[in-house]
XYZ file of C-alpha atoms in Angstrom:
311
model
C 109.026 100.136 96.764
C 112.688 100.709 97.532
C 114.070 101.346 94.072
C 111.304 103.299 92.393
C 111.285 107.013 91.778
C 109.112 109.208 93.946
C 107.839 112.731 93.648
C 107.522 115.333 96.383
C 105.630 118.574 96.153
C 105.970 121.803 98.020
C 102.904 123.113 99.781
C 102.686 126.803 100.606
C 105.806 128.768 101.436
C 109.502 128.179 100.943
C 110.825 125.053 102.617
C 107.377 123.517 103.044
C 107.110 120.427 100.869
C 104.866 117.426 100.484
C 105.845 114.168 98.827
C 104.097 112.023 96.241
C 105.564 108.679 95.250
C 105.878 107.733 91.592
C 106.898 104.295 90.378
C 107.191 102.740 86.967
C 104.329 101.066 85.110
C 101.028 100.638 86.881
C 102.308 102.193 90.128
C 103.187 105.372 88.306
C 99.831 105.386 86.554
C 97.996 104.813 89.837
C 99.686 107.863 91.343
C 99.057 109.961 88.240
C 95.388 108.996 88.377
C 95.285 109.987 92.028
C 96.808 113.399 91.308
C 94.418 113.958 88.414
C 91.452 113.012 90.591
C 92.607 115.557 93.183
C 92.791 118.220 90.429
C 96.535 118.677 90.902
C 97.517 120.014 87.488
C 101.200 119.936 86.556
C 103.620 119.271 83.746
C 107.011 117.716 84.303
C 109.698 118.723 81.844
C 112.121 116.040 80.705
C 114.911 115.315 83.207
C 113.714 117.952 85.666
C 113.017 116.879 89.246
C 110.681 119.796 89.990
C 107.285 120.562 88.463
C 105.106 123.502 89.481
C 101.407 122.857 89.981
C 99.336 125.231 87.869
C 96.238 125.594 90.028
C 97.568 125.272 93.593
C 100.534 126.729 95.546
C 102.387 123.423 95.256
C 105.673 122.351 93.647
C 106.222 118.686 92.844
C 109.712 117.403 93.597
C 110.768 113.953 92.357
C 112.682 111.918 94.941
C 113.808 108.336 95.559
C 111.055 106.574 97.509
C 113.453 105.670 100.329
C 114.147 109.370 101.008
C 110.531 110.353 101.545
C 110.150 109.263 105.208
C 113.283 111.240 106.101
C 111.932 114.465 104.600
C 108.535 113.856 106.212
C 109.988 112.826 109.572
C 112.190 115.916 109.844
C 109.257 118.200 109.046
C 110.790 119.416 105.772
C 107.828 117.942 103.919
C 104.138 118.040 104.780
C 102.564 115.204 102.794
C 103.915 112.107 101.113
C 103.094 108.952 99.253
C 105.524 106.088 99.737
C 105.583 102.431 100.747
C 104.773 101.203 104.238
C 108.071 99.292 104.007
C 109.999 102.553 103.608
C 108.316 104.111 106.641
C 108.972 100.982 108.699
C 112.666 101.025 107.733
C 112.917 104.719 108.619
C 111.268 104.199 112.004
C 113.448 101.174 112.765
C 116.507 103.426 112.417
C 115.286 105.933 115.018
C 117.026 106.052 118.425
C 115.226 104.035 121.078
C 112.371 106.014 122.589
C 112.212 108.636 119.833
C 108.724 109.183 118.376
C 108.542 109.019 114.593
C 107.727 112.255 112.805
C 105.986 110.257 110.071
C 102.254 109.674 110.542
C 100.342 107.256 108.307
C 97.038 108.742 107.138
C 95.581 106.406 104.531
C 96.208 103.072 102.827
C 95.995 103.881 99.114
C 95.287 100.335 98.016
C 97.949 99.942 95.318
C 101.609 98.941 95.170
C 101.122 95.857 97.335
C 104.267 93.815 98.081
C 106.023 91.932 100.882
C 109.442 92.276 102.453
C 110.427 88.631 102.646
C 113.278 86.407 103.748
C 114.437 84.447 100.688
C 116.881 81.566 100.462
C 118.169 79.305 97.651
C 115.407 76.966 96.545
C 117.753 73.997 96.314
C 119.419 74.661 99.663
C 118.755 73.090 103.055
C 117.445 76.232 104.786
C 113.693 76.111 105.450
C 113.304 78.450 108.454
C 114.573 81.959 109.162
C 116.186 80.865 112.429
C 118.603 78.740 110.376
C 120.083 81.991 109.008
C 121.070 83.187 112.484
C 124.838 83.649 112.554
C 125.080 83.581 108.750
C 125.299 86.249 106.040
C 122.112 88.030 105.004
C 122.070 90.706 102.287
C 119.390 93.408 102.085
C 118.709 97.073 101.406
C 116.479 97.121 104.524
C 119.178 96.732 107.153
C 117.283 98.175 110.137
C 114.207 95.997 109.638
C 116.374 92.945 108.977
C 118.500 93.516 112.083
C 115.379 93.894 114.213
C 113.829 90.762 112.688
C 116.872 88.552 113.241
C 117.533 90.019 116.682
C 114.296 88.329 117.724
C 115.610 85.007 116.421
C 119.160 85.142 117.727
C 119.624 82.582 120.431
C 117.056 80.251 118.858
C 119.488 78.912 116.253
C 122.830 77.146 116.426
C 125.204 78.200 117.781
C 123.160 79.980 120.411
C 123.438 83.744 120.824
C 125.359 84.202 117.552
C 124.816 87.460 115.665
C 123.482 87.459 112.121
C 125.739 89.317 109.691
C 123.481 91.825 107.906
C 125.102 93.341 104.818
C 123.746 96.289 102.830
C 123.293 96.120 99.046
C 121.384 98.876 97.255
C 120.249 96.902 94.220
C 120.146 93.428 92.628
C 119.787 91.883 96.068
C 118.417 88.680 94.527
C 121.853 87.948 92.991
C 123.656 87.862 96.343
C 123.117 84.149 97.050
C 124.137 83.018 93.565
C 127.314 85.107 93.816
C 128.216 83.571 97.169
C 127.850 86.832 99.088
C 124.915 85.688 101.222
C 123.208 82.611 102.634
C 119.881 84.416 102.395
C 118.397 87.786 101.530
C 115.630 90.101 102.722
C 114.006 91.866 99.789
C 110.728 93.183 98.423
C 108.574 90.741 96.494
C 105.533 91.621 94.411
C 104.727 88.681 92.134
C 107.696 86.507 93.102
C 108.747 85.921 89.497
C 112.109 87.672 89.887
C 112.959 85.572 92.932
C 111.964 82.345 91.194
C 114.153 83.270 88.240
C 117.031 83.777 90.668
C 116.436 80.319 92.197
C 115.090 81.669 95.482
C 112.104 80.808 97.673
C 110.343 82.741 100.453
C 110.509 81.330 103.981
C 109.257 84.292 106.030
C 107.649 87.740 105.763
C 109.116 90.700 107.646
C 106.636 93.400 106.564
C 103.591 93.508 104.301
C 103.551 96.755 102.353
C 101.348 98.920 100.167
C 101.391 102.526 99.019
C 100.335 104.819 101.854
C 99.665 108.496 102.378
C 101.788 109.974 105.162
C 102.184 113.414 106.657
C 104.580 115.165 108.959
C 103.358 114.784 112.521
C 104.077 118.465 113.184
C 102.728 120.013 109.991
C 100.440 123.023 110.344
C 100.202 123.879 106.652
C 96.578 124.754 105.764
C 96.919 123.235 102.270
C 97.140 119.813 103.919
C 93.535 120.158 105.073
C 92.534 120.868 101.466
C 94.460 117.986 99.908
C 93.601 115.213 102.387
C 89.822 115.160 101.712
C 90.509 115.180 97.978
C 92.744 112.129 98.272
C 90.259 110.283 100.482
C 87.511 111.076 97.986
C 89.462 109.712 95.035
C 90.473 106.523 96.883
C 86.882 105.915 97.964
C 85.691 106.466 94.399
C 88.207 103.906 93.142
C 86.967 101.270 95.597
C 83.230 101.750 95.100
C 80.665 101.878 92.303
C 77.142 103.307 92.327
C 74.459 100.641 92.002
C 70.936 101.713 91.002
C 67.915 99.469 90.656
C 64.125 99.270 90.949
C 62.443 96.887 93.371
C 58.995 96.239 94.859
C 58.639 98.087 98.162
C 57.762 94.837 99.945
C 61.256 93.556 99.081
C 63.012 96.779 100.092
C 64.178 95.477 103.481
C 65.863 92.494 101.821
C 67.453 94.666 99.139
C 68.728 97.156 101.721
C 70.619 94.366 103.480
C 72.273 93.502 100.160
C 73.176 97.141 99.400
C 73.403 98.991 102.739
C 75.585 101.725 101.220
C 78.229 103.740 103.060
C 75.590 105.127 105.428
C 72.205 104.109 104.010
C 70.740 103.570 100.527
C 68.922 106.427 98.787
C 65.303 105.454 98.156
C 62.899 107.218 95.776
C 59.263 106.358 95.119
C 58.389 105.514 91.500
C 55.245 106.547 89.648
C 54.235 102.894 89.599
C 52.537 101.992 92.872
C 54.420 99.617 95.125
C 57.821 100.203 93.500
C 60.867 102.219 94.588
C 64.194 103.158 93.031
C 67.321 102.545 95.090
C 70.819 104.055 94.771
C 73.678 102.715 96.866
C 77.473 102.652 96.917
C 78.824 99.108 96.638
C 82.393 97.824 96.870
C 83.630 97.284 93.335
C 85.063 93.855 94.112
C 81.660 92.642 95.355
C 79.410 94.073 92.643
C 78.905 90.874 90.613
C 77.653 88.944 93.652
C 75.515 91.904 94.722
C 73.832 92.032 91.314
C 73.114 88.289 91.504
C 71.562 88.679 94.960
C 69.479 91.686 93.887
C 68.082 89.770 90.921
C 67.070 86.921 93.224
C 65.369 89.455 95.525
C 63.225 90.764 92.669
C 65.191 93.847 91.614
C 65.000 94.989 87.974
C 66.769 97.578 85.817
C 69.999 97.115 87.758
C 72.618 99.633 86.660
C 76.231 100.016 87.800
C 78.161 103.249 87.309
C 81.718 104.288 88.075
C 82.283 107.086 90.577
C 84.738 109.789 89.504
C 85.081 111.318 92.973
C 83.316 111.371 96.307
C 83.036 112.985 99.712
C 81.402 110.459 102.016
C 82.811 111.281 105.462
């Protein structure tokens, strides 16, 4: 999530901004879908980094993803969407004892990746401790320094310092160019690293897109936006399952579809039968339908949820 474009948006008065992360491809579409589900209506003109929201006192401001934790942490921005890796790098740069101004609110469930230690596939390095005292290239210098500081003294020669070098882009080329013995970089599918002749030997941070807010924000719009975001994310993870079942099998069916709190049960005109509605995790729905059929359920229907408020 280091190199992708992000978008921030102002909430309320002058100088009060919130940040939304945009990436290319499916990450960008996931964020656009989230904004649409929250009824944040805007239009971004070509090459402009600011877009005014039509139906709320919010201005969207497009930013590099790595900048978002800084704006959030300093209280210049109220809300943000960025990668957990970016927040971790920001916090690792804070002076010892200083409390981060960035507070994670919600895992958004998209943009998953890992910050990994990578080395040449054909080389003799198989463990991260073998890189102690050598050259490591990364754009996440604070996290890398902290990671290798925990290993220094375990390698040979003992107590040697790892040389962490910063590179803003094309980190995967550093080993092939002779600049580094290993790298620390973000990996999603791993295809880019394989193409560069690299292999993963360790994971520094596991990341996903997260919603963050300024720890000191008092902007009332935040309290409006947060439930909308939670509702959209919940709706994306769940489907509504409806079915009919004999009342004598209701206890069994309720264990299969317990819902977020409890299933909704309605008596049918036919004696001894009830209709059940329940939220089910989307990733489990196929198995749930199989189990319901075995329990005697009929007329099983599954419907997408556009939005929700379940808390």
